[in-house]
Short mmCIF file of C-alpha atoms in Angstrom, two decimals:
data_model
loop_
_atom_site.label_atom_id
_atom_site.label_comp_id
_atom_site.label_asym_id
_atom_site.label_seq_id
_atom_site.Cartn_x
_atom_site.Cartn_y
_atom_site.Cartn_z
CA MET J 1 -29.58 -0.90 -28.39
CA SER J 2 -28.44 -3.27 -25.65
CA GLN J 3 -24.78 -3.98 -24.98
CA ARG J 4 -23.19 -7.23 -23.92
CA TRP J 5 -20.21 -7.47 -21.60
CA HIS J 6 -18.95 -10.05 -19.12
CA ALA J 7 -18.76 -10.04 -15.31
CA HIS J 8 -16.33 -12.84 -14.52
CA ALA J 9 -15.85 -14.80 -11.33
CA ILE J 10 -13.59 -13.32 -8.69
CA SER J 11 -9.89 -13.47 -9.48
CA ILE J 12 -8.56 -11.50 -6.50
CA THR J 13 -10.74 -10.90 -3.47
CA ALA J 14 -10.32 -9.39 -0.04
CA THR J 15 -13.59 -9.19 1.86
CA ALA J 16 -13.75 -7.06 4.97
CA LEU J 17 -16.85 -6.62 7.07
CA LEU J 18 -16.63 -3.31 8.88
CA THR J 19 -17.46 -3.39 12.57
CA THR J 20 -18.11 0.32 12.94
CA ALA J 21 -21.80 1.22 12.76
CA LEU J 22 -22.33 3.39 9.72
CA SER J 23 -25.94 4.36 10.36
CA PRO J 24 -28.59 4.04 13.04
CA THR J 25 -29.89 0.96 11.25
CA THR J 26 -27.73 -2.19 11.41
CA ALA J 27 -28.83 -5.36 9.67
CA THR J 28 -28.73 -8.60 11.58
CA ALA J 29 -26.20 -11.20 10.51
CA ALA J 30 -29.01 -13.22 8.93
CA ASP J 31 -30.28 -10.23 6.93
CA ARG J 32 -26.93 -8.81 5.85
CA PRO J 33 -26.06 -9.74 2.24
CA THR J 34 -23.31 -12.32 1.82
CA ARG J 35 -20.36 -11.74 -0.47
CA ALA J 36 -21.96 -13.98 -3.10
CA THR J 37 -25.23 -12.05 -2.87
CA ALA J 38 -23.40 -8.73 -3.17
CA ILE J 39 -21.66 -9.96 -6.32
CA GLU J 40 -24.99 -11.09 -7.80
CA ASN J 41 -26.53 -7.70 -6.99
CA ALA J 42 -23.58 -5.88 -8.53
CA THR J 43 -23.69 -8.01 -11.68
CA ARG J 44 -27.30 -6.94 -12.24
CA ALA J 45 -26.41 -3.32 -11.51
CA LEU J 46 -23.49 -3.37 -13.95
CA THR J 47 -25.73 -4.76 -16.67
CA ALA J 48 -28.33 -2.06 -16.08
CA HIS J 49 -25.76 0.77 -15.84
CA ALA J 50 -23.15 -0.42 -18.33
CA THR J 51 -23.32 2.78 -20.36
CA ALA J 52 -22.84 5.02 -17.34
CA LEU J 53 -19.84 2.91 -16.27
CA GLY J 54 -18.30 2.96 -19.74
CA LEU J 55 -18.64 -0.81 -20.17
CA THR J 56 -18.74 -2.19 -23.70
CA PRO J 57 -18.79 -5.65 -25.32
CA ALA J 58 -14.99 -5.43 -25.71
CA GLN J 59 -14.49 -5.33 -21.94
CA ASP J 60 -14.43 -7.91 -19.16
CA THR J 61 -14.50 -7.24 -15.43
CA THR J 62 -13.25 -9.10 -12.37
CA VAL J 63 -14.05 -8.44 -8.73
CA ARG J 64 -11.04 -7.39 -6.69
CA ASP J 65 -12.68 -6.58 -3.34
CA VAL J 66 -16.06 -6.77 -1.62
CA ILE J 67 -17.15 -4.81 1.45
CA VAL J 68 -20.54 -5.20 3.11
CA ASP J 69 -21.32 -2.60 5.77
CA PRO J 70 -23.17 -3.52 8.97
CA ASP J 71 -26.35 -1.92 7.58
CA GLY J 72 -26.13 -4.06 4.43
CA THR J 73 -24.75 -1.38 2.10
CA GLN J 74 -22.46 -3.02 -0.45
CA HIS J 75 -19.29 -1.80 -2.17
CA LEU J 76 -17.62 -3.86 -4.91
CA ARG J 77 -14.29 -2.98 -6.48
CA TYR J 78 -13.65 -4.12 -10.05
CA ASP J 79 -10.71 -4.35 -12.42
CA ARG J 80 -11.36 -4.42 -16.13
CA THR J 81 -9.74 -5.64 -19.32
CA TYR J 82 -10.13 -4.40 -22.86
CA ARG J 83 -9.90 -7.09 -25.55
CA GLN J 84 -8.28 -9.28 -22.88
CA LEU J 85 -5.61 -6.69 -22.02
CA PRO J 86 -5.37 -5.27 -18.47
CA VAL J 87 -6.50 -1.66 -18.26
CA LEU J 88 -4.36 0.56 -16.05
CA GLY J 89 -6.81 2.98 -14.47
CA GLY J 90 -9.78 0.87 -15.49
CA ASP J 91 -10.77 0.06 -11.91
CA PHE J 92 -14.00 1.27 -10.38
CA VAL J 93 -16.09 0.82 -7.23
CA VAL J 94 -19.82 0.13 -7.43
CA HIS J 95 -21.98 1.14 -4.47
CA LEU J 96 -25.27 -0.63 -3.72
CA THR J 97 -28.01 0.06 -1.19
CA PRO J 98 -28.85 -2.56 1.47
CA ASP J 99 -31.54 -3.80 -0.91
CA GLY J 100 -28.99 -4.28 -3.67
CA ASP J 101 -29.99 -1.29 -5.79
CA TYR J 102 -27.38 0.74 -7.66
CA ASP J 103 -26.26 3.80 -5.68
CA GLY J 104 -23.44 5.20 -7.81
CA ALA J 105 -19.83 4.43 -8.57
CA ASP J 106 -16.32 5.80 -8.25
CA ARG J 107 -14.23 5.38 -11.40
CA ALA J 108 -10.47 5.74 -11.80
CA THR J 109 -11.07 7.30 -15.22
CA GLN J 110 -14.08 8.61 -17.13
CA ALA J 111 -12.38 8.18 -20.50
CA ALA J 112 -14.01 5.90 -23.08
CA LEU J 113 -12.11 2.72 -23.98
CA ASP J 114 -12.16 2.48 -27.76
CA LEU J 115 -8.78 1.69 -29.31
CA PRO J 116 -8.41 1.34 -33.08
CA THR J 117 -6.13 -1.67 -32.63
CA VAL J 118 -4.47 -3.77 -29.93
CA THR J 119 -1.56 -4.68 -32.20
CA PRO J 120 1.57 -2.76 -31.14
CA SER J 121 3.86 -0.99 -33.59
CA LEU J 122 6.70 -1.23 -31.09
CA SER J 123 7.87 -4.83 -30.65
CA ALA J 124 8.17 -6.50 -27.25
CA PRO J 125 11.98 -6.89 -27.52
CA LYS J 126 12.35 -3.18 -28.29
CA ALA J 127 10.13 -2.30 -25.30
CA ALA J 128 12.29 -4.55 -23.13
CA GLY J 129 15.45 -2.86 -24.35
CA ILE J 130 14.07 0.61 -23.62
CA ALA J 131 13.15 -0.45 -20.09
CA ALA J 132 16.55 -2.05 -19.49
CA ASP J 133 18.26 1.16 -20.59
CA ALA J 134 15.98 3.17 -18.32
CA LEU J 135 16.96 1.04 -15.33
CA ARG J 136 20.65 1.43 -16.14
CA ALA J 137 20.20 5.20 -16.37
CA THR J 138 18.94 5.38 -12.79
CA ARG J 139 22.00 3.61 -11.36
CA LEU J 140 24.56 6.37 -12.08
CA GLY J 141 27.07 4.19 -13.87
CA GLU J 142 26.84 1.15 -11.58
CA ALA J 143 27.52 -2.17 -13.27
CA LEU J 144 24.30 -4.19 -13.10
CA SER J 145 24.22 -7.96 -13.43
CA ARG J 146 21.53 -10.48 -14.34
CA LEU J 147 19.34 -7.77 -15.83
CA THR J 148 16.01 -8.97 -17.19
CA ALA J 149 13.09 -7.02 -18.63
CA LYS J 150 9.68 -8.53 -19.30
CA PRO J 151 7.15 -6.41 -21.22
CA ARG J 152 3.41 -6.90 -20.91
CA LEU J 153 0.90 -5.30 -23.29
CA VAL J 154 -1.70 -3.17 -21.49
CA VAL J 155 -4.16 -0.37 -22.09
CA ASP J 156 -3.08 2.82 -20.30
CA ALA J 157 -6.07 4.85 -19.14
CA LEU J 158 -4.16 6.62 -16.38
CA HIS J 159 -2.45 9.23 -18.51
CA GLY J 160 -5.07 10.98 -20.63
CA THR J 161 -6.72 9.40 -23.65
CA PRO J 162 -6.50 5.59 -23.37
CA ARG J 163 -3.78 4.09 -25.53
CA LEU J 164 -1.95 0.82 -26.08
CA ALA J 165 1.21 0.57 -23.98
CA TRP J 166 3.96 -1.77 -22.89
CA ARG J 167 4.35 -2.12 -19.12
CA THR J 168 7.85 -3.50 -18.62
CA ASP J 169 9.34 -4.64 -15.30
CA ALA J 170 13.14 -4.39 -15.41
CA VAL J 171 15.07 -6.09 -12.61
CA ALA J 172 18.78 -6.57 -11.93
CA LEU J 173 21.35 -6.95 -9.18
CA ASP J 174 23.56 -4.05 -8.14
CA PRO J 175 27.32 -4.53 -7.48
CA ARG J 176 26.56 -5.64 -3.91
CA GLY J 177 24.14 -8.31 -5.12
CA ASN J 178 21.00 -6.44 -4.00
CA PRO J 179 17.93 -6.19 -6.26
CA VAL J 180 17.05 -3.03 -8.14
CA ALA J 181 13.85 -2.74 -10.14
CA ARG J 182 11.99 -0.19 -12.22
CA THR J 183 8.74 -0.33 -14.16
CA LEU J 184 8.52 1.59 -17.44
CA LEU J 185 5.31 2.42 -19.26
CA THR J 186 5.96 2.95 -22.98
CA ASP J 187 3.61 4.00 -25.78
CA ALA J 188 3.23 0.84 -27.88
CA ARG J 189 2.78 2.88 -31.07
CA THR J 190 5.49 5.56 -30.80
CA GLY J 191 7.92 4.13 -28.24
CA ASP J 192 7.63 7.31 -26.17
CA ARG J 193 7.98 7.02 -22.41
CA ILE J 194 4.68 7.54 -20.61
CA ASP J 195 5.70 7.00 -16.98
CA ALA J 196 8.21 5.13 -14.82
CA TRP J 197 8.44 4.18 -11.18
CA ASP J 198 10.47 2.09 -8.78
CA SER J 199 8.95 -1.38 -8.58
CA LEU J 200 9.92 -2.14 -5.00
CA GLU J 201 7.66 -0.18 -2.67
CA THR J 202 9.98 0.93 0.09
CA ALA J 203 10.27 3.02 3.23
CA THR J 204 13.54 4.39 1.82
CA GLY J 205 15.44 2.06 4.10
CA ASP J 206 17.38 4.39 6.35
CA GLY J 207 17.58 3.33 9.98
CA ARG J 208 18.87 1.54 13.05
CA SER J 209 16.97 -1.22 14.82
CA LEU J 210 16.25 -0.70 18.50
CA TYR J 211 14.16 -3.58 19.69
CA GLY J 212 10.91 -3.18 21.58
CA GLY J 213 12.19 -4.88 24.70
CA THR J 214 10.90 -8.33 25.60
CA VAL J 215 7.77 -8.99 23.54
CA PRO J 216 5.32 -11.90 23.50
CA LEU J 217 5.50 -14.29 20.53
CA GLU J 218 3.15 -17.06 19.48
CA THR J 219 5.22 -19.96 18.12
CA THR J 220 4.73 -23.53 16.91
CA PRO J 221 6.15 -26.54 18.80
CA THR J 222 7.84 -29.11 16.57
CA GLY J 223 8.50 -31.87 19.07
CA THR J 224 11.81 -31.04 20.67
CA SER J 225 12.00 -27.40 19.58
CA TYR J 226 9.93 -24.47 18.31
CA GLU J 227 9.44 -22.61 15.03
CA LEU J 228 8.89 -18.86 14.74
CA ARG J 229 5.54 -19.50 13.10
CA ASP J 230 2.30 -18.06 14.51
CA PRO J 231 -0.71 -20.37 14.11
CA THR J 232 -3.02 -17.74 15.63
CA ARG J 233 -2.41 -15.19 12.87
CA GLY J 234 -2.83 -17.14 9.67
CA GLY J 235 0.44 -19.06 9.98
CA THR J 236 2.66 -15.99 9.66
CA TYR J 237 6.33 -16.81 10.08
CA THR J 238 9.79 -15.30 9.92
CA GLY J 239 12.77 -16.83 8.10
CA ASP J 240 16.45 -16.15 7.52
CA ALA J 241 17.34 -15.02 3.99
CA GLY J 242 20.97 -15.90 4.64
CA ASN J 243 22.14 -12.54 3.22
CA ARG J 244 21.06 -13.66 -0.23
CA SER J 245 18.87 -11.72 -2.68
CA ASP J 246 16.00 -12.35 -5.11
CA LEU J 247 16.06 -11.91 -8.82
CA CYS J 248 12.53 -11.75 -10.11
CA LEU J 249 10.00 -9.65 -11.96
CA LEU J 250 7.37 -8.52 -9.52
CA GLY J 251 4.09 -10.26 -10.17
CA THR J 252 5.77 -13.13 -12.07
CA VAL J 253 7.79 -16.22 -11.21
CA CYS J 254 11.13 -15.35 -9.65
CA VAL J 255 14.25 -16.55 -11.40
CA VAL J 256 16.10 -16.63 -8.09
CA ARG J 257 14.42 -16.47 -4.70
CA ALA J 258 16.37 -15.82 -1.51
CA PRO J 259 15.52 -18.38 1.14
CA ALA J 260 13.22 -17.89 4.10
CA THR J 261 14.51 -20.60 6.40
CA VAL J 262 12.14 -20.58 9.35
CA PHE J 263 13.86 -19.70 12.60
CA GLY J 264 13.94 -22.43 15.22
CA ASP J 265 14.77 -22.39 18.92
CA ALA J 266 15.18 -25.04 21.60
CA ASP J 267 13.66 -23.25 24.58
CA ASN J 268 11.19 -20.80 22.97
CA HIS J 269 13.27 -17.82 24.15
CA TRP J 270 14.41 -16.01 20.98
CA GLY J 271 17.32 -13.68 20.37
CA ASP J 272 19.50 -11.73 22.78
CA GLY J 273 18.57 -8.15 21.87
CA THR J 274 21.72 -7.56 19.83
CA THR J 275 22.79 -8.12 16.26
CA ALA J 276 25.21 -10.81 17.47
CA ASP J 277 22.24 -13.21 17.49
CA ARG J 278 20.55 -13.47 14.09
CA ALA J 279 17.28 -14.33 15.81
CA SER J 280 17.05 -10.85 17.39
CA ALA J 281 16.08 -9.22 14.09
CA ALA J 282 13.60 -12.04 13.56
CA VAL J 283 11.94 -11.18 16.88
CA ASP J 284 11.34 -7.62 15.69
CA ALA J 285 10.03 -8.77 12.32
CA GLN J 286 7.62 -11.28 13.80
CA TYR J 287 6.49 -8.80 16.45
CA GLY J 288 5.86 -6.19 13.73
CA THR J 289 3.77 -8.72 11.81
CA ASP J 290 1.79 -9.56 14.95
CA VAL J 291 1.01 -5.96 15.88
CA THR J 292 0.11 -4.99 12.31
CA TRP J 293 -2.21 -8.00 12.02
CA ASP J 294 -3.82 -7.14 15.36
CA TYR J 295 -4.26 -3.49 14.44
CA PHE J 296 -6.06 -4.13 11.16
CA LYS J 297 -8.19 -6.92 12.62
CA GLY J 298 -9.02 -5.31 15.96
CA VAL J 299 -9.57 -1.78 14.69
CA HIS J 300 -10.84 -2.24 11.13
CA GLY J 301 -12.16 -5.81 11.11
CA ARG J 302 -9.69 -6.85 8.41
CA ASN J 303 -8.56 -10.46 8.82
CA GLY J 304 -5.00 -10.36 7.50
CA ILE J 305 -3.33 -8.27 4.81
CA ALA J 306 -5.60 -9.55 2.05
CA GLY J 307 -8.63 -9.82 4.32
CA ASP J 308 -8.80 -13.58 3.79
CA GLY J 309 -7.16 -14.80 7.00
CA ARG J 310 -4.01 -15.89 5.18
CA GLY J 311 -0.73 -15.07 6.86
CA SER J 312 2.23 -13.49 5.12
CA TYR J 313 5.83 -14.22 5.97
CA SER J 314 8.95 -12.18 6.68
CA ARG J 315 12.57 -12.56 5.66
CA VAL J 316 15.37 -10.95 7.66
CA HIS J 317 19.09 -10.64 6.87
CA TYR J 318 18.32 -10.03 3.21
CA GLY J 319 21.09 -9.00 0.82
CA ASN J 320 24.48 -7.55 1.60
CA ARG J 321 24.41 -4.42 3.79
CA TYR J 322 20.98 -3.80 2.26
CA ASN J 323 19.55 -0.39 3.26
CA ASN J 324 15.93 -1.21 2.56
CA ALA J 325 12.78 -3.07 3.48
CA PHE J 326 9.94 -3.88 1.11
CA TRP J 327 6.62 -5.60 0.68
CA ASP J 328 6.44 -7.90 -2.38
CA ASP J 329 3.05 -9.06 -3.67
CA SER J 330 4.63 -11.82 -5.75
CA CYS J 331 5.64 -13.73 -2.62
CA PHE J 332 3.07 -12.13 -0.29
CA CYS J 333 6.00 -11.40 1.99
CA MET J 334 7.88 -8.74 3.87
CA THR J 335 11.65 -8.45 3.48
CA TYR J 336 14.18 -6.63 5.67
CA GLY J 337 17.80 -5.72 5.01
CA ASP J 338 20.47 -5.45 7.70
CA GLY J 339 21.48 -1.92 6.78
CA ASP J 340 25.01 -0.83 6.00
CA GLY J 341 26.00 -0.36 9.65
CA GLU J 342 26.83 3.30 9.05
CA LEU J 343 23.61 5.07 8.10
CA LEU J 344 21.27 2.25 9.02
CA GLY J 345 21.03 -0.87 11.10
CA PRO J 346 18.54 -3.74 10.60
CA LEU J 347 15.36 -2.24 9.15
CA VAL J 348 12.95 -4.10 11.43
CA SER J 349 11.42 -1.31 13.52
CA LEU J 350 7.71 -1.47 14.29
CA ASP J 351 6.65 1.53 12.20
CA VAL J 352 8.65 0.31 9.20
CA ALA J 353 6.98 -3.11 9.47
CA GLY J 354 3.54 -1.49 9.70
CA HIS J 355 4.37 0.80 6.78
CA GLU J 356 5.51 -1.96 4.45
CA MET J 357 2.72 -4.42 5.24
CA SER J 358 0.21 -1.62 4.69
CA HIS J 359 1.44 -1.54 1.08
CA GLY J 360 0.00 -5.04 0.94
CA VAL J 361 -3.37 -3.76 2.16
CA THR J 362 -3.30 -0.99 -0.43
CA SER J 363 -2.48 -3.45 -3.22
CA LYS J 364 -5.51 -5.55 -2.32
CA THR J 365 -7.85 -2.54 -2.16
CA ALA J 366 -7.36 0.77 -4.00
CA ALA J 367 -4.10 -0.38 -5.65
CA LEU J 368 -2.89 3.22 -5.83
CA THR J 369 -0.51 3.61 -8.77
CA TYR J 370 3.07 3.99 -7.54
CA SER J 371 3.86 7.22 -9.39
CA GLY J 372 2.68 10.83 -9.46
CA GLU J 373 0.24 12.02 -6.81
CA SER J 374 -1.26 8.54 -6.53
CA GLY J 375 2.19 7.23 -5.61
CA GLY J 376 2.63 9.90 -2.94
CA LEU J 377 -0.79 8.99 -1.57
CA ASN J 378 0.25 5.30 -1.60
CA GLU J 379 3.32 6.12 0.49
CA ALA J 380 1.33 8.40 2.80
CA THR J 381 -1.18 5.60 3.37
CA SER J 382 1.62 3.35 4.56
CA ASP J 383 3.13 6.07 6.75
CA VAL J 384 -0.27 6.76 8.34
CA PHE J 385 -0.92 3.12 9.16
CA GLY J 386 2.71 2.55 10.15
CA ALA J 387 2.35 5.30 12.75
CA LEU J 388 -1.05 4.03 13.90
CA VAL J 389 0.36 0.50 14.30
CA GLU J 390 3.09 1.93 16.52
CA PHE J 391 0.51 3.76 18.66
CA HIS J 392 -1.63 0.62 18.78
CA ALA J 393 1.22 -1.44 20.25
CA ARG J 394 1.42 0.74 23.41
CA ASN J 395 4.99 -0.47 23.87
CA PRO J 396 6.86 1.66 26.45
CA ALA J 397 10.15 0.77 24.77
CA ASP J 398 8.88 2.30 21.51
CA PRO J 399 6.11 4.83 22.30
CA GLY J 400 3.91 5.99 19.47
CA ASP J 401 4.86 9.19 17.63
CA TRP J 402 4.52 10.73 14.18
CA LEU J 403 8.10 10.08 13.09
CA ILE J 404 8.82 7.27 10.63
CA GLY J 405 11.92 5.13 11.13
CA GLU J 406 13.26 7.00 14.15
CA LYS J 407 14.48 3.73 15.67
CA ILE J 408 16.58 2.67 12.72
CA VAL J 409 18.60 5.77 11.89
CA ARG J 410 22.23 5.95 12.95
CA ALA J 411 24.43 8.92 13.64
CA GLY J 412 25.78 9.00 10.09
CA PHE J 413 22.29 9.49 8.70
CA GLY J 414 22.28 13.11 9.78
CA ARG J 415 18.80 13.43 11.22
CA SER J 416 16.60 11.72 13.78
CA ALA J 417 14.09 9.94 11.49
CA LEU J 418 13.30 9.05 7.89
CA ARG J 419 10.19 11.25 7.77
CA TYR J 420 8.33 13.69 10.02
CA MET J 421 4.58 13.66 9.61
CA ASP J 422 3.90 16.80 11.66
CA ARG J 423 6.13 18.90 9.37
CA PRO J 424 7.33 16.76 6.47
CA SER J 425 9.77 19.37 5.15
CA ARG J 426 11.98 18.76 8.18
CA ASP J 427 13.63 15.94 6.22
CA GLY J 428 14.89 18.45 3.64
CA GLU J 429 13.09 16.81 0.70
CA SER J 430 9.38 16.30 1.48
CA VAL J 431 6.74 18.98 1.02
CA ASP J 432 4.27 20.29 3.60
CA CYS J 433 1.77 21.79 1.17
CA TRP J 434 0.18 20.80 -2.11
CA SER J 435 1.15 22.57 -5.35
CA PRO J 436 1.03 21.50 -9.00
CA ALA J 437 4.70 20.53 -8.70
CA VAL J 438 3.91 17.73 -6.24
CA ALA J 439 3.08 15.21 -8.98
CA ALA J 440 6.66 15.35 -10.30
CA LEU J 441 8.32 14.54 -6.95
CA ASP J 442 9.61 11.17 -5.77
CA VAL J 443 6.68 9.44 -4.08
CA HIS J 444 8.46 9.37 -0.71
CA TYR J 445 8.59 13.18 -0.79
CA SER J 446 5.18 13.91 -2.33
CA SER J 447 3.76 11.79 0.49
CA GLY J 448 4.36 14.81 2.70
CA VAL J 449 1.04 16.35 1.68
CA GLY J 450 -0.93 13.30 2.84
CA ASN J 451 1.19 12.87 5.96
CA HIS J 452 0.72 16.51 6.96
CA PHE J 453 -3.04 16.25 6.43
CA ALA J 454 -3.23 13.07 8.50
CA TYR J 455 -1.28 14.56 11.39
CA LEU J 456 -3.42 17.72 11.42
CA LEU J 457 -6.64 15.70 11.30
CA ALA J 458 -5.56 13.56 14.25
CA GLU J 459 -3.59 15.96 16.42
CA GLY J 460 -4.29 19.49 15.18
CA SER J 461 -1.86 22.32 14.54
CA GLY J 462 0.66 23.90 16.89
CA PRO J 463 3.36 22.53 19.22
CA LYS J 464 2.91 19.51 21.50
CA THR J 465 4.83 16.55 22.85
CA ILE J 466 3.72 13.06 21.78
CA GLY J 467 5.45 9.88 22.89
CA GLY J 468 8.16 11.97 24.51
CA VAL J 469 8.95 13.61 21.14
CA PRO J 470 8.34 17.32 20.41
CA HIS J 471 5.96 17.87 17.49
CA SER J 472 4.97 21.17 15.89
CA SER J 473 2.71 21.42 12.87
CA PRO J 474 2.17 24.73 11.09
CA THR J 475 -0.52 25.07 8.44
CA CYS J 476 -0.05 26.23 4.87
CA ASP J 477 -2.82 28.83 5.07
CA GLY J 478 -2.09 30.09 8.59
CA SER J 479 -5.25 28.53 10.00
CA THR J 480 -5.64 26.75 13.33
CA VAL J 481 -6.77 23.14 13.04
CA THR J 482 -8.29 21.14 15.89
CA GLY J 483 -7.63 17.40 15.70
CA ILE J 484 -10.29 14.70 16.06
CA GLY J 485 -7.98 11.96 17.36
CA ARG J 486 -6.03 9.07 15.92
CA ALA J 487 -8.90 6.58 16.05
CA LYS J 488 -11.13 8.70 13.83
CA LEU J 489 -8.27 9.46 11.45
CA GLY J 490 -7.65 5.71 11.06
CA ALA J 491 -11.34 4.95 10.54
CA ILE J 492 -11.75 7.67 7.91
CA TRP J 493 -8.56 6.82 6.01
CA TYR J 494 -9.29 3.09 5.99
CA ARG J 495 -12.86 3.67 4.82
CA ALA J 496 -11.65 5.98 2.06
CA LEU J 497 -8.94 3.51 0.96
CA THR J 498 -11.16 0.45 0.85
CA VAL J 499 -14.41 1.97 -0.42
CA HIS J 500 -13.82 5.22 -2.30
CA MET J 501 -10.26 5.49 -3.66
CA THR J 502 -9.16 4.01 -6.97
CA SER J 503 -5.79 3.43 -8.62
CA SER J 504 -5.68 6.97 -10.05
CA THR J 505 -6.77 8.90 -6.96
CA THR J 506 -4.90 12.19 -6.58
CA TYR J 507 -4.81 14.45 -3.53
CA ALA J 508 -7.93 16.24 -4.75
CA GLY J 509 -9.54 12.82 -5.12
CA ALA J 510 -8.32 11.83 -1.65
CA ARG J 511 -10.05 14.91 -0.26
CA THR J 512 -13.30 13.78 -1.89
CA ALA J 513 -12.80 10.18 -0.72
CA THR J 514 -12.10 11.12 2.90
CA LEU J 515 -15.04 13.54 3.00
CA GLU J 516 -17.26 10.74 1.70
CA ALA J 517 -15.80 8.39 4.31
CA ALA J 518 -16.45 10.92 7.09
CA ARG J 519 -20.06 11.24 5.96
CA ASP J 520 -20.38 7.44 5.81
CA LEU J 521 -19.07 7.04 9.34
CA TYR J 522 -20.29 10.12 11.18
CA GLY J 523 -23.03 11.66 9.05
CA ALA J 524 -23.38 14.58 6.64
CA GLY J 525 -22.64 17.88 8.30
CA SER J 526 -20.82 16.21 11.18
CA ALA J 527 -17.93 17.79 13.06
CA GLU J 528 -15.70 15.05 11.63
CA GLU J 529 -16.60 15.97 8.05
CA ALA J 530 -15.84 19.62 8.81
CA ALA J 531 -12.50 18.63 10.36
CA VAL J 532 -11.52 16.66 7.26
CA ALA J 533 -12.27 19.67 5.06
CA ALA J 534 -10.31 21.99 7.36
CA ALA J 535 -7.26 19.70 7.45
CA TRP J 536 -7.15 19.49 3.64
CA ARG J 537 -7.49 23.28 3.33
CA ALA J 538 -4.57 23.59 5.76
CA VAL J 539 -2.32 21.72 3.27
CA ASN J 540 -3.64 23.64 0.23
CA VAL J 541 -5.93 20.89 -1.09
CA ARG J 542 -9.35 22.31 -1.94
#
């Protein structure tokens, strides 16, 4: 019996044409399938393989991302809905041959979507109240103001058997006027908590800003002056938030939005290298945007964060003594606090900028869920690319290394960096090795498993000095690992993120995804594939 379902037009797309040859055969530009052709091919494939993909008449799909390899192989990432409700963990990637034939799929979940009802027993106001209480509970007695909670009915397929759930974003201002946010997933039948996570993806803003010396900036003339707006990189710009804060639910319209007043200058010479000039932090932010853009475009062929050539923007001087920096999809923007002046200074270092904007890349590709092992992998992805952006800059004032946030920490912080990728446990909280307990850790600490793997894959085990900084990476199984270099690490991780990972990918799934990526790029049985397997074994992922 045939089944009917619907493949809708693209709602969110980010097309990236890889420039690395994936096989001895490379199609010419004229022969390579276009994005539209790939979507047509995938629509036919989904119709023919609907049963294998778990598609039913109650489901709709939308294309999130399209990648066409140089040899014409096609990879299309889909989100799905069930009876018009978003499905958390419903995403999947369809792989097609150069001729457009079905060649398999990666699914976030194999569970069947068949709910008895999509009418909740728990009302929306009650779900909102539960989420508001959950946010208050995380603030240790702080008085929160302007607290709002907006529930959205979803199908949760991330946590076992699919069920109806409320996903509620709770947002408020802390006593200093800075935003705090938490997302709560609640069973829509019983009211039981399913999961919860911080809604602002952060680098755990601890640091002091040391600028990268005098750096080049592309700006826009406005007649008698200049704007800190880069027309060569999608119109990216940097603005002054005026020490004000947002109040909004991520993914929805903000109730209050801090400004982003574009910086201007009379002579096109910006800042003075100190915090006395507000433009100095803007220089770092714009420079971080530039280098991150150039890294993803020059190395991976990705034209902007979303792959569509559109520039993001940055806000500096956000909030009051705000010890954080974050990427926000709702404004497609990067935001930096000034720090409290004791533990941290302005959070505008190059690796922090690369880290946070890489959250934007993840959101447009695998959309790794920001909790559990997937959340740790999300954070590790940003740490990996943050480090690679720093290496890519080749700035003698800020040489590349495998420390995160080393330029922003102050003496009161108590250590020399936010995180250490060679041996994550050096920060006193992160883990070096995988264990079943990893899924219960804060995502900034469970990221240690992915960070340790990435370092070992690139640099290998044992002591060495990189960027003038001593590094020493032991392995969890006592083995010796030989690195394959940073370039190959970046290629493998990016390929895995954009082609093979899904929202529910765990560390075991990341091992599978990176092995597949290594085979895609370097061939089955290659030294690179063997190195990936060895690096995962060295952090107890098998």
